[in-house]
Tab-separated table of C-alpha atoms in Angstrom:
chain	number	residue	atom	x	y	z
A	96	UNK	CA	21.003	-10.899	-14.803
A	97	UNK	CA	21.732	-7.152	-14.721
A	98	UNK	CA	22.536	-5.238	-17.881
A	99	UNK	CA	25.954	-3.551	-17.432
A	100	UNK	CA	25.492	-0.039	-18.815
A	101	UNK	CA	28.427	1.816	-17.311
A	102	UNK	CA	30.570	-0.500	-15.172
A	103	UNK	CA	31.008	-4.054	-14.021
A	104	UNK	CA	28.163	-4.410	-11.509
A	105	UNK	CA	29.590	-7.626	-10.100
A	106	UNK	CA	32.250	-5.581	-8.315
A	107	UNK	CA	29.775	-3.066	-6.887
A	108	UNK	CA	28.482	-2.894	-3.356
A	109	UNK	CA	24.732	-2.637	-3.796
A	110	UNK	CA	23.265	0.549	-2.346
A	111	UNK	CA	19.640	1.485	-2.925
A	112	UNK	CA	17.571	4.287	-1.468
A	113	UNK	CA	14.022	5.424	-0.860
A	114	UNK	CA	13.712	9.185	-1.236
A	115	UNK	CA	10.137	10.336	-0.542
A	116	UNK	CA	8.948	13.941	-0.565
A	117	UNK	CA	6.996	14.740	2.633
A	118	UNK	CA	4.017	16.347	0.931
A	119	UNK	CA	1.350	13.997	2.314
A	120	UNK	CA	0.768	10.498	3.610
A	121	UNK	CA	2.262	7.503	1.827
A	122	UNK	CA	0.127	5.790	-0.823
A	123	UNK	CA	0.719	2.246	-1.997
A	124	UNK	CA	2.701	3.284	-5.070
A	125	UNK	CA	5.265	5.018	-2.831
A	126	UNK	CA	5.339	2.070	-0.487
A	127	UNK	CA	5.977	-0.345	-3.354
A	128	UNK	CA	8.966	1.758	-4.497
A	129	UNK	CA	10.382	1.601	-0.974
A	130	UNK	CA	9.695	-2.126	-0.783
A	131	UNK	CA	11.414	-2.930	-4.087
A	132	UNK	CA	14.503	-0.914	-3.134
A	133	UNK	CA	14.610	-2.573	0.276
A	134	UNK	CA	14.201	-6.089	-1.127
A	135	UNK	CA	16.885	-5.598	-3.766
A	136	UNK	CA	19.352	-4.408	-1.115
A	137	UNK	CA	18.538	-7.326	1.159
A	138	UNK	CA	18.739	-9.904	-1.642
A	139	UNK	CA	22.158	-8.626	-2.751
A	140	UNK	CA	23.549	-8.128	0.761
A	141	UNK	CA	23.663	-4.375	0.208
A	142	UNK	CA	22.595	-1.188	1.982
A	143	UNK	CA	19.179	0.490	1.983
A	144	UNK	CA	19.171	4.263	2.599
A	145	UNK	CA	16.217	6.450	3.634
A	146	UNK	CA	16.404	10.086	2.518
A	147	UNK	CA	13.710	12.710	3.076
A	148	UNK	CA	13.604	15.051	0.072
A	149	UNK	CA	12.013	18.137	1.604
A	150	UNK	CA	13.377	20.829	-0.696
A	151	UNK	CA	9.885	21.841	-1.864
A	152	UNK	CA	9.067	23.938	1.180
A	153	UNK	CA	5.792	25.245	-0.281
A	154	UNK	CA	4.308	21.727	-0.336
A	155	UNK	CA	6.113	20.500	2.777
A	156	UNK	CA	3.874	18.826	5.386
A	157	UNK	CA	5.670	18.530	8.724
A	158	UNK	CA	3.562	15.614	9.976
A	159	UNK	CA	4.300	13.657	6.797
A	160	UNK	CA	7.929	13.046	7.794
A	161	UNK	CA	6.939	11.093	10.879
A	162	UNK	CA	4.229	9.305	8.897
A	163	UNK	CA	6.809	8.125	6.362
A	164	UNK	CA	8.996	6.843	9.160
A	165	UNK	CA	6.071	5.162	10.929
A	166	UNK	CA	4.743	3.576	7.738
A	167	UNK	CA	8.080	1.969	6.935
A	168	UNK	CA	8.394	0.710	10.507
A	169	UNK	CA	4.927	-0.862	10.471
A	170	UNK	CA	5.607	-2.394	7.060
A	171	UNK	CA	8.837	-3.943	8.337
A	172	UNK	CA	11.082	-1.944	5.981
A	173	UNK	CA	14.196	-0.874	7.886
A	174	UNK	CA	16.961	1.383	6.598
A	175	UNK	CA	20.619	0.827	7.307
A	176	UNK	CA	22.315	4.166	7.908
A	177	UNK	CA	21.735	7.818	8.619
A	178	UNK	CA	22.180	10.353	11.430
A	179	UNK	CA	22.215	8.839	14.911
A	180	UNK	CA	18.891	9.436	16.678
A	181	UNK	CA	18.890	8.095	20.209
A	182	UNK	CA	21.029	5.116	19.303
A	183	UNK	CA	19.215	4.278	16.055
A	184	UNK	CA	19.411	5.556	12.494
A	185	UNK	CA	17.283	8.490	11.477
A	186	UNK	CA	16.747	9.383	7.820
A	187	UNK	CA	18.943	11.759	5.863
A	188	UNK	CA	17.095	15.077	5.421
A	189	UNK	CA	17.932	17.261	2.421
A	190	UNK	CA	17.000	20.588	4.010
A	191	UNK	CA	19.684	19.907	6.616
A	192	UNK	CA	22.253	19.502	3.838
A	193	UNK	CA	21.479	22.772	2.042
A	194	UNK	CA	25.074	24.032	1.877
A	195	UNK	CA	26.169	21.029	-0.207
A	196	UNK	CA	24.051	21.801	-3.215
A	197	UNK	CA	24.953	25.448	-3.915
A	198	UNK	CA	28.672	24.630	-4.043
A	199	UNK	CA	28.087	21.867	-6.613
A	200	UNK	CA	25.841	24.170	-8.672
A	201	UNK	CA	28.580	26.813	-8.715
A	202	UNK	CA	31.047	24.149	-9.854
A	203	UNK	CA	28.722	23.346	-12.762
A	204	UNK	CA	28.629	27.052	-13.647
A	205	UNK	CA	32.426	27.114	-13.664
A	206	UNK	CA	32.446	24.068	-15.945
A	207	UNK	CA	30.023	25.740	-18.385
A	208	UNK	CA	27.246	23.222	-17.668
A	209	UNK	CA	25.026	25.665	-15.744
A	210	UNK	CA	24.403	29.412	-15.568
A	211	UNK	CA	22.910	32.154	-13.428
A	212	UNK	CA	19.442	33.292	-14.477
A	213	UNK	CA	18.182	36.651	-13.201
A	214	UNK	CA	14.856	36.649	-15.094
A	215	UNK	CA	11.911	37.868	-13.053
A	216	UNK	CA	8.773	35.837	-12.570
A	217	UNK	CA	6.810	38.356	-14.660
A	218	UNK	CA	9.232	38.033	-17.570
A	219	UNK	CA	9.141	34.236	-17.517
A	220	UNK	CA	5.347	34.144	-17.349
A	221	UNK	CA	5.215	36.321	-20.470
A	222	UNK	CA	7.204	33.802	-22.536
A	223	UNK	CA	5.692	31.013	-24.609
A	224	UNK	CA	8.843	28.983	-23.941
A	225	UNK	CA	12.040	29.674	-22.060
A	226	UNK	CA	14.550	31.577	-24.211
A	227	UNK	CA	17.878	31.270	-22.339
A	228	UNK	CA	17.945	35.044	-21.972
A	229	UNK	CA	20.639	34.989	-19.261
A	230	UNK	CA	22.785	32.259	-20.745
A	231	UNK	CA	25.033	34.729	-22.585
A	232	UNK	CA	25.651	37.171	-19.739
A	233	UNK	CA	29.292	38.141	-19.284
A	234	UNK	CA	31.157	37.467	-16.048
A	235	UNK	CA	31.108	41.217	-15.308
A	236	UNK	CA	27.324	41.372	-15.775
A	237	UNK	CA	26.826	38.342	-13.550
A	238	UNK	CA	29.082	39.735	-10.821
A	239	UNK	CA	27.334	43.129	-10.938
A	240	UNK	CA	23.894	41.493	-10.649
A	241	UNK	CA	25.093	39.417	-7.717
A	242	UNK	CA	26.667	42.464	-6.052
A	243	UNK	CA	23.406	44.391	-6.522
A	244	UNK	CA	21.552	41.598	-4.734
A	245	UNK	CA	19.361	40.640	-7.684
A	246	UNK	CA	17.338	37.492	-7.159
A	247	UNK	CA	18.614	34.562	-9.202
A	248	UNK	CA	18.329	30.881	-9.883
A	249	UNK	CA	20.962	28.560	-11.304
A	250	UNK	CA	19.890	26.619	-14.392
A	251	UNK	CA	21.383	23.561	-16.048
A	252	UNK	CA	22.686	24.237	-19.567
A	253	UNK	CA	21.461	21.413	-21.774
A	254	UNK	CA	23.946	20.727	-24.606
A	255	UNK	CA	23.010	19.835	-28.176
A	256	UNK	CA	22.811	16.237	-29.286
A	257	UNK	CA	21.051	13.282	-27.711
A	258	UNK	CA	21.401	11.225	-24.551
A	259	UNK	CA	21.160	7.435	-24.357
A	260	UNK	CA	20.896	5.356	-21.216
A	261	UNK	CA	19.940	1.801	-20.272
A	262	UNK	CA	17.204	0.963	-17.817
A	263	UNK	CA	17.022	-2.490	-16.226
A	264	UNK	CA	13.295	-2.772	-16.984
A	265	UNK	CA	12.763	-0.752	-20.187
A	266	UNK	CA	16.088	-1.362	-21.906
A	267	UNK	CA	17.927	1.226	-24.007
A	268	UNK	CA	16.285	4.654	-24.240
A	269	UNK	CA	17.422	7.656	-26.305
A	270	UNK	CA	16.139	11.208	-25.805
A	271	UNK	CA	16.925	14.158	-28.070
A	272	UNK	CA	18.421	16.882	-25.881
A	273	UNK	CA	16.330	19.549	-27.612
A	274	UNK	CA	13.322	18.029	-25.824
A	275	UNK	CA	14.889	18.887	-22.453
A	276	UNK	CA	14.549	22.258	-20.734
A	277	UNK	CA	17.286	24.108	-18.886
A	278	UNK	CA	15.938	22.994	-15.531
A	279	UNK	CA	16.446	25.052	-12.387
A	280	UNK	CA	19.046	23.536	-10.070
A	281	UNK	CA	19.091	26.145	-7.273
A	282	UNK	CA	15.934	28.146	-6.558
A	283	UNK	CA	15.806	31.812	-5.632
A	284	UNK	CA	15.499	30.911	-1.926
A	285	UNK	CA	18.804	29.042	-2.118
A	286	UNK	CA	17.174	25.632	-1.855
A	287	UNK	CA	17.990	23.013	-4.482
A	288	UNK	CA	15.260	21.639	-6.684
A	289	UNK	CA	14.261	18.024	-6.260
A	290	UNK	CA	15.978	17.096	-9.520
A	291	UNK	CA	19.340	18.545	-8.535
A	292	UNK	CA	19.415	17.500	-4.884
A	293	UNK	CA	18.474	14.021	-6.021
A	294	UNK	CA	21.551	13.722	-8.222
A	295	UNK	CA	23.956	15.256	-5.707
A	296	UNK	CA	22.805	13.063	-2.850
A	297	UNK	CA	22.738	9.879	-4.911
A	298	UNK	CA	26.389	10.604	-5.710
A	299	UNK	CA	27.419	11.563	-2.174
A	300	UNK	CA	25.642	8.535	-0.734
A	301	UNK	CA	27.183	6.239	-3.361
A	302	UNK	CA	23.793	4.957	-4.482
A	303	UNK	CA	24.409	2.246	-7.071
A	304	UNK	CA	20.814	1.365	-8.020
A	305	UNK	CA	18.125	4.024	-8.383
A	306	UNK	CA	14.606	2.589	-8.236
A	307	UNK	CA	11.750	4.989	-8.998
A	308	UNK	CA	8.542	5.326	-10.987
A	309	UNK	CA	8.570	5.150	-14.784
A	310	UNK	CA	7.384	8.791	-14.949
A	311	UNK	CA	11.051	9.699	-14.370
A	312	UNK	CA	12.262	7.967	-17.536
A	313	UNK	CA	12.110	11.183	-19.562
A	314	UNK	CA	13.926	13.154	-16.833
A	315	UNK	CA	16.783	10.685	-16.565
A	316	UNK	CA	18.830	12.221	-19.439
A	317	UNK	CA	18.938	15.530	-17.514
A	318	UNK	CA	20.305	13.684	-14.501
A	319	UNK	CA	22.874	11.848	-16.588
A	320	UNK	CA	24.122	15.094	-18.133
A	321	UNK	CA	24.731	16.390	-14.610
A	322	UNK	CA	26.615	13.242	-13.631
A	323	UNK	CA	28.734	13.493	-16.756
A	324	UNK	CA	29.440	17.199	-16.267
A	325	UNK	CA	30.679	16.520	-12.732
A	326	UNK	CA	32.668	13.450	-13.748
A	327	UNK	CA	30.608	11.204	-11.484
A	328	UNK	CA	29.600	7.555	-11.996
A	329	UNK	CA	26.062	7.140	-13.292
A	330	UNK	CA	23.914	4.767	-11.195
A	331	UNK	CA	22.051	1.772	-12.566
A	332	UNK	CA	18.415	2.653	-13.201
A	333	UNK	CA	15.401	0.503	-12.397
A	334	UNK	CA	12.208	2.330	-13.371
A	335	UNK	CA	9.001	0.797	-12.076
A	336	UNK	CA	5.690	0.554	-13.949
A	337	UNK	CA	2.730	2.516	-12.663
A	338	UNK	CA	0.036	1.128	-10.419
A	339	UNK	CA	-3.282	2.217	-11.907
A	340	UNK	CA	-6.520	2.852	-10.066
A	341	UNK	CA	-9.366	0.492	-10.891
A	342	UNK	CA	-11.130	3.404	-12.565
A	343	UNK	CA	-8.034	4.442	-14.530
A	344	UNK	CA	-5.073	6.722	-13.871
A	345	UNK	CA	-2.066	6.012	-11.671
A	346	UNK	CA	-2.155	6.009	-7.893
A	347	UNK	CA	-1.271	9.462	-6.692
A	348	UNK	CA	-0.868	11.340	-3.416
A	349	UNK	CA	-2.559	14.330	-5.051
A	350	UNK	CA	-5.670	12.250	-5.754
A	351	UNK	CA	-5.670	10.831	-2.211
A	352	UNK	CA	-5.406	7.281	-3.502
A	353	UNK	CA	-4.780	4.234	-1.407
A	354	UNK	CA	-2.941	5.599	1.621
A	355	UNK	CA	-1.273	2.835	3.629
A	356	UNK	CA	-2.622	4.251	6.887
A	357	UNK	CA	-6.188	4.180	5.561
A	358	UNK	CA	-5.915	0.468	4.824
A	359	UNK	CA	-4.681	-0.206	8.342
A	360	UNK	CA	-7.678	1.718	9.701
A	361	UNK	CA	-9.972	-0.466	7.582
A	362	UNK	CA	-8.673	-3.623	9.208
A	363	UNK	CA	-6.010	-4.717	6.716
A	364	UNK	CA	-2.845	-6.330	8.032
A	365	UNK	CA	0.546	-4.805	7.125
A	366	UNK	CA	1.842	-8.236	6.077
A	367	UNK	CA	-1.050	-8.743	3.668
A	368	UNK	CA	-0.624	-5.278	2.140
A	369	UNK	CA	3.101	-5.865	1.600
A	370	UNK	CA	2.470	-9.292	0.068
A	371	UNK	CA	-0.107	-7.838	-2.312
A	372	UNK	CA	1.781	-4.776	-3.503
A	373	UNK	CA	5.013	-6.676	-4.178
A	374	UNK	CA	3.091	-8.620	-6.821
A	375	UNK	CA	1.906	-5.429	-8.522
A	376	UNK	CA	4.406	-5.264	-11.352
A	377	UNK	CA	6.653	-8.118	-10.205
A	378	UNK	CA	6.410	-11.857	-10.836
A	379	UNK	CA	8.041	-14.241	-8.349
A	380	UNK	CA	10.077	-17.214	-9.577
A	381	UNK	CA	7.654	-19.656	-7.946
A	382	UNK	CA	4.031	-20.193	-8.913
A	383	UNK	CA	2.459	-19.077	-5.651
A	384	UNK	CA	1.134	-15.886	-4.116
A	385	UNK	CA	1.625	-15.932	-0.343
A	386	UNK	CA	5.078	-14.790	0.776
A	387	UNK	CA	6.468	-13.482	4.035
A	388	UNK	CA	8.759	-10.468	3.963
A	389	UNK	CA	11.662	-12.722	4.955
A	390	UNK	CA	10.966	-14.971	1.958
A	391	UNK	CA	10.782	-11.987	-0.374
A	392	UNK	CA	14.164	-10.791	0.865
A	393	UNK	CA	15.618	-14.045	-0.470
A	394	UNK	CA	13.902	-14.300	-3.859
A	395	UNK	CA	13.294	-10.749	-5.118
A	396	UNK	CA	14.971	-9.882	-8.403
A	397	UNK	CA	14.797	-7.089	-10.962
A	398	UNK	CA	14.312	-9.650	-13.736
A	399	UNK	CA	10.757	-10.242	-12.483
A	400	UNK	CA	9.664	-6.598	-12.885
A	401	UNK	CA	7.185	-5.991	-15.698
A	402	UNK	CA	7.068	-3.042	-18.095
A	403	UNK	CA	3.273	-3.044	-18.041
A	404	UNK	CA	1.237	-1.082	-15.499
A	405	UNK	CA	-0.657	-3.019	-12.825
A	406	UNK	CA	-4.257	-2.490	-11.793
A	407	UNK	CA	-4.930	-2.059	-8.101
A	408	UNK	CA	-7.633	-4.640	-7.315
A	409	UNK	CA	-9.372	-4.130	-3.980
A	410	UNK	CA	-11.035	-7.549	-4.152
A	411	UNK	CA	-7.644	-9.213	-4.539
A	412	UNK	CA	-6.205	-7.274	-1.592
A	413	UNK	CA	-9.169	-8.380	0.497
A	414	UNK	CA	-8.487	-11.986	-0.502
A	415	UNK	CA	-4.866	-11.670	0.611
A	416	UNK	CA	-5.937	-10.182	3.922
A	417	UNK	CA	-8.460	-12.955	4.501
A	418	UNK	CA	-5.789	-15.580	3.864
A	419	UNK	CA	-3.484	-13.944	6.388
A	420	UNK	CA	-6.259	-13.748	8.989
A	421	UNK	CA	-7.100	-17.427	8.514
A	422	UNK	CA	-3.465	-18.456	8.902
A	423	UNK	CA	-2.917	-16.500	12.126
A	424	UNK	CA	-2.454	-18.227	15.457
A	425	UNK	CA	-5.821	-17.814	17.189
A	426	UNK	CA	-4.416	-15.976	20.191
A	427	UNK	CA	-2.772	-13.444	17.853
A	428	UNK	CA	-6.010	-13.107	15.886
A	429	UNK	CA	-8.021	-12.623	19.061
A	430	UNK	CA	-5.685	-9.875	20.240
A	431	UNK	CA	-6.469	-7.991	17.011
A	432	UNK	CA	-10.158	-8.862	16.744
A	433	UNK	CA	-11.372	-8.564	20.338
A	434	UNK	CA	-12.026	-4.813	20.264
A	435	UNK	CA	-13.861	-5.100	16.935
A	436	UNK	CA	-16.054	-7.927	18.269
A	437	UNK	CA	-16.816	-6.040	21.468
A	438	UNK	CA	-17.726	-2.984	19.416
A	439	UNK	CA	-20.522	-5.032	17.846
A	440	UNK	CA	-21.589	-7.236	20.767
A	441	UNK	CA	-22.497	-5.633	24.085
A	442	UNK	CA	-24.375	-8.590	25.589
A	443	UNK	CA	-22.586	-9.872	28.681
A	444	UNK	CA	-23.750	-13.484	28.266
A	445	UNK	CA	-21.976	-14.002	24.913
A	446	UNK	CA	-18.620	-15.762	24.844
A	447	UNK	CA	-16.573	-13.221	22.883
A	448	UNK	CA	-13.631	-15.581	22.465
A	449	UNK	CA	-15.838	-18.360	21.064
A	450	UNK	CA	-17.394	-15.839	18.708
A	451	UNK	CA	-13.940	-14.757	17.520
A	452	UNK	CA	-13.092	-18.384	16.711
A	453	UNK	CA	-16.177	-18.630	14.535
A	454	UNK	CA	-15.433	-15.495	12.534
A	455	UNK	CA	-11.671	-15.949	12.042
A	456	UNK	CA	-11.976	-17.918	8.813
A	457	UNK	CA	-14.953	-15.980	7.501
A	458	UNK	CA	-13.758	-12.390	7.190
A	459	UNK	CA	-11.501	-10.520	4.796
A	460	UNK	CA	-10.919	-7.486	7.039
A	461	UNK	CA	-11.432	-6.763	10.716
A	462	UNK	CA	-13.740	-3.843	10.042
A	463	UNK	CA	-16.344	-6.280	8.679
A	464	UNK	CA	-16.996	-7.576	12.194
A	465	UNK	CA	-19.394	-4.930	13.550
A	466	UNK	CA	-21.795	-5.271	10.611
A	467	UNK	CA	-21.397	-9.043	10.533
A	468	UNK	CA	-22.244	-9.435	14.238
A	469	UNK	CA	-24.810	-6.703	14.817
A	470	UNK	CA	-27.682	-9.233	14.907
A	471	UNK	CA	-26.414	-10.790	18.153
A	472	UNK	CA	-27.483	-7.895	20.355
A	473	UNK	CA	-30.571	-6.984	18.360
A	474	UNK	CA	-32.475	-9.170	15.925
A	475	UNK	CA	-33.111	-7.015	12.840
A	476	UNK	CA	-36.462	-6.764	11.114
A	477	UNK	CA	-36.582	-9.081	8.106
A	478	UNK	CA	-39.001	-10.215	5.419
A	479	UNK	CA	-40.184	-13.826	5.520
A	480	UNK	CA	-39.133	-14.171	1.885
A	481	UNK	CA	-35.629	-14.530	3.306
A	482	UNK	CA	-36.576	-18.131	4.081
A	483	UNK	CA	-36.822	-18.850	0.351
A	484	UNK	CA	-33.467	-20.282	-0.697
A	485	UNK	CA	-33.187	-22.303	-3.894
A	486	UNK	CA	-29.885	-23.953	-3.070
A	487	UNK	CA	-31.255	-25.154	0.283
A	488	UNK	CA	-34.554	-26.192	-1.379
A	489	UNK	CA	-36.399	-24.156	1.178
A	490	UNK	CA	-39.361	-21.762	1.042
A	491	UNK	CA	-41.580	-19.948	3.550
A	492	UNK	CA	-43.990	-22.875	3.983
A	493	UNK	CA	-41.209	-25.376	4.635
A	494	UNK	CA	-39.559	-22.954	7.041
A	495	UNK	CA	-42.769	-22.429	8.988
A	496	UNK	CA	-43.354	-26.175	9.246
A	497	UNK	CA	-39.791	-26.895	10.355
A	498	UNK	CA	-39.691	-24.121	12.963
A	499	UNK	CA	-43.073	-25.043	14.433
A	500	UNK	CA	-42.029	-28.695	14.858
A	501	UNK	CA	-38.456	-28.192	16.036
A	502	UNK	CA	-39.277	-25.455	18.565
A	503	UNK	CA	-40.904	-27.724	21.204
A	504	UNK	CA	-38.189	-30.360	20.762
A	505	UNK	CA	-35.473	-27.727	21.160
A	506	UNK	CA	-37.218	-26.315	24.256
A	507	UNK	CA	-36.956	-29.763	25.875
A	508	UNK	CA	-33.469	-30.449	24.530
A	509	UNK	CA	-31.368	-32.422	27.005
A	510	UNK	CA	-29.438	-34.726	24.681
A	511	UNK	CA	-26.081	-33.156	25.423
A	512	UNK	CA	-24.339	-29.864	26.154
A	513	UNK	CA	-25.621	-26.697	24.480
A	514	UNK	CA	-22.730	-26.454	22.071
A	515	UNK	CA	-22.092	-26.442	18.338
A	516	UNK	CA	-21.379	-30.152	17.910
A	517	UNK	CA	-24.338	-31.457	19.954
A	518	UNK	CA	-26.803	-28.990	18.463
A	519	UNK	CA	-25.689	-29.751	14.903
A	520	UNK	CA	-26.317	-33.464	15.533
A	521	UNK	CA	-29.700	-32.655	17.061
A	522	UNK	CA	-30.805	-30.728	13.958
A	523	UNK	CA	-29.493	-33.250	11.411
A	524	UNK	CA	-31.172	-36.085	13.335
A	525	UNK	CA	-34.395	-34.064	13.239
A	526	UNK	CA	-34.054	-33.604	9.464
A	527	UNK	CA	-33.526	-37.326	8.941
A	528	UNK	CA	-36.567	-38.254	11.060
A	529	UNK	CA	-38.720	-35.693	9.185
A	530	UNK	CA	-37.545	-36.882	5.766
A	531	UNK	CA	-35.943	-33.533	4.980
A	532	UNK	CA	-32.563	-32.451	3.655
A	533	UNK	CA	-30.247	-31.011	6.297
A	534	UNK	CA	-30.350	-27.632	4.531
A	535	UNK	CA	-34.142	-27.509	4.844
A	536	UNK	CA	-33.710	-27.431	8.619
A	537	UNK	CA	-30.469	-25.522	8.963
A	538	UNK	CA	-31.439	-22.636	6.675
A	539	UNK	CA	-34.728	-21.723	8.411
A	540	UNK	CA	-33.001	-21.917	11.777
A	541	UNK	CA	-30.214	-19.661	10.588
A	542	UNK	CA	-32.649	-17.017	9.311
A	543	UNK	CA	-34.833	-17.171	12.429
A	544	UNK	CA	-31.822	-16.723	14.699
A	545	UNK	CA	-30.136	-13.937	12.743
A	546	UNK	CA	-32.654	-12.240	10.455
A	547	UNK	CA	-29.829	-11.996	7.893
A	548	UNK	CA	-28.978	-13.712	4.594
A	549	UNK	CA	-25.366	-14.257	5.663
A	550	UNK	CA	-23.967	-15.090	9.087
A	551	UNK	CA	-20.504	-15.807	10.519
A	552	UNK	CA	-21.470	-19.396	11.299
A	553	UNK	CA	-24.149	-21.983	10.722
A	554	UNK	CA	-27.347	-22.549	12.684
A	555	UNK	CA	-25.645	-24.629	15.373
A	556	UNK	CA	-22.974	-21.941	15.850
A	557	UNK	CA	-25.692	-19.335	16.334
A	558	UNK	CA	-27.641	-21.468	18.808
A	559	UNK	CA	-24.492	-21.983	20.871
A	560	UNK	CA	-23.542	-18.301	20.828
A	561	UNK	CA	-27.020	-16.908	21.560
A	562	UNK	CA	-27.835	-19.408	24.298
A	563	UNK	CA	-31.035	-21.395	24.768
A	564	UNK	CA	-33.315	-18.679	26.114
A	565	UNK	CA	-32.507	-16.108	23.418
A	566	UNK	CA	-32.599	-18.759	20.678
A	567	UNK	CA	-36.081	-19.899	21.710
A	568	UNK	CA	-37.275	-16.285	21.888
A	569	UNK	CA	-36.127	-15.666	18.303
A	570	UNK	CA	-37.676	-18.855	16.967
A	571	UNK	CA	-41.043	-17.971	18.544
A	572	UNK	CA	-40.720	-14.466	17.145
A	573	UNK	CA	-40.153	-15.972	13.688
A	574	UNK	CA	-43.321	-18.063	13.992
A	575	UNK	CA	-45.317	-14.987	14.987
A	576	UNK	CA	-44.414	-13.102	11.806
A	577	UNK	CA	-47.048	-12.700	9.082
A	578	UNK	CA	-46.868	-15.330	6.353
A	579	UNK	CA	-45.431	-17.980	8.682
A	580	UNK	CA	-48.704	-19.872	9.210
A	581	UNK	CA	-48.267	-23.638	8.993
A	582	UNK	CA	-50.394	-25.102	6.201
């Protein structure tokens, strides 16, 4: 249930927006803000607007605009309106709307809610705090300065008193106006500041619900004073809790944290990333974790947003990704995994597709595959102590005995096809005849075939993948290693 701070929200058409600044690639905190705004609009049958806030030209990164657009597309977050670009909607771009802002700033000056400031940079840097030096200039002085071409900015005039507003997550908040500075609205280059352009465009675009990070809570009174001065409706605010790095501090573009593109490069799936980040600071109505974007569009609600910051947990994201990989149709998985498998395995006699089937349920990210499969082309050097495995009740002596006795039987193996099922039965039958536990046979075979403590499949999988000739070569190599003498 929404709090109704300024108007009856039941009668409103829901309009949300995502308004990123193109100063770098998009990290997960930005993406979550976009996702929440998108989901709220979809749930309420409203409109989701994309607006590029590029008024800070000093920090502007041209390539970042396309990256924002591409990231949202890959994530499945589509916006609903904007300039026509080849038959589809492009984003609104603030720098292309420059003329709007100066006229509104001048209107605020006329209303007594803003003023021209002609202070030089040197003068301002010499002050301990801003002193409103230009606030009392007469109209004649202002006109003369403008006629003389003096550089100026337009500042908001903060009135005395206090400002109260209601946030859907944090409730009622009151800020003493004396804590607020006379912020710049129009810069000396004629461009609006982020804070001013934000307010003007939210009004012009009829944004009803503003979703943004909780760091903007203390700035909100300045925005509301502008709305009130212009006689505009104030939007409903939904401030989102921070996402904190595992080591502390919030995710930040300036710290290079958790860029969406980097996760894709590391083998994470967009669907898994979206599923994970929606649960950072939001609790679904059902007691489960795996949701498709379509499902989230139906169940998302502001009432589930927490006030408390969330900790970004890489292990949990990996778990989500692994679950998505396991659930994929194999053909779809193979289309993604084939290049990664071929990067690791160059042998022409290995069935790459069969290998992909083995690894599908055993990986968290696709970039694990090269390291996981590197033993197939080249058996690594390994210490015989690897055969010691408490859980399998195996040691070097048992391993040596098992390998020496199973090798000749395996060399003559003709009990069925050389595949996983037949070879598994062969080895478990051998264990039963020798009076051993299955693990006391399977573990030594696994080590001899891979030289690794962890493999994408069991011993029978490895035998099938490597083929008979290579498997026998590796078993004989194992028996030739020092410390593998049969007692």
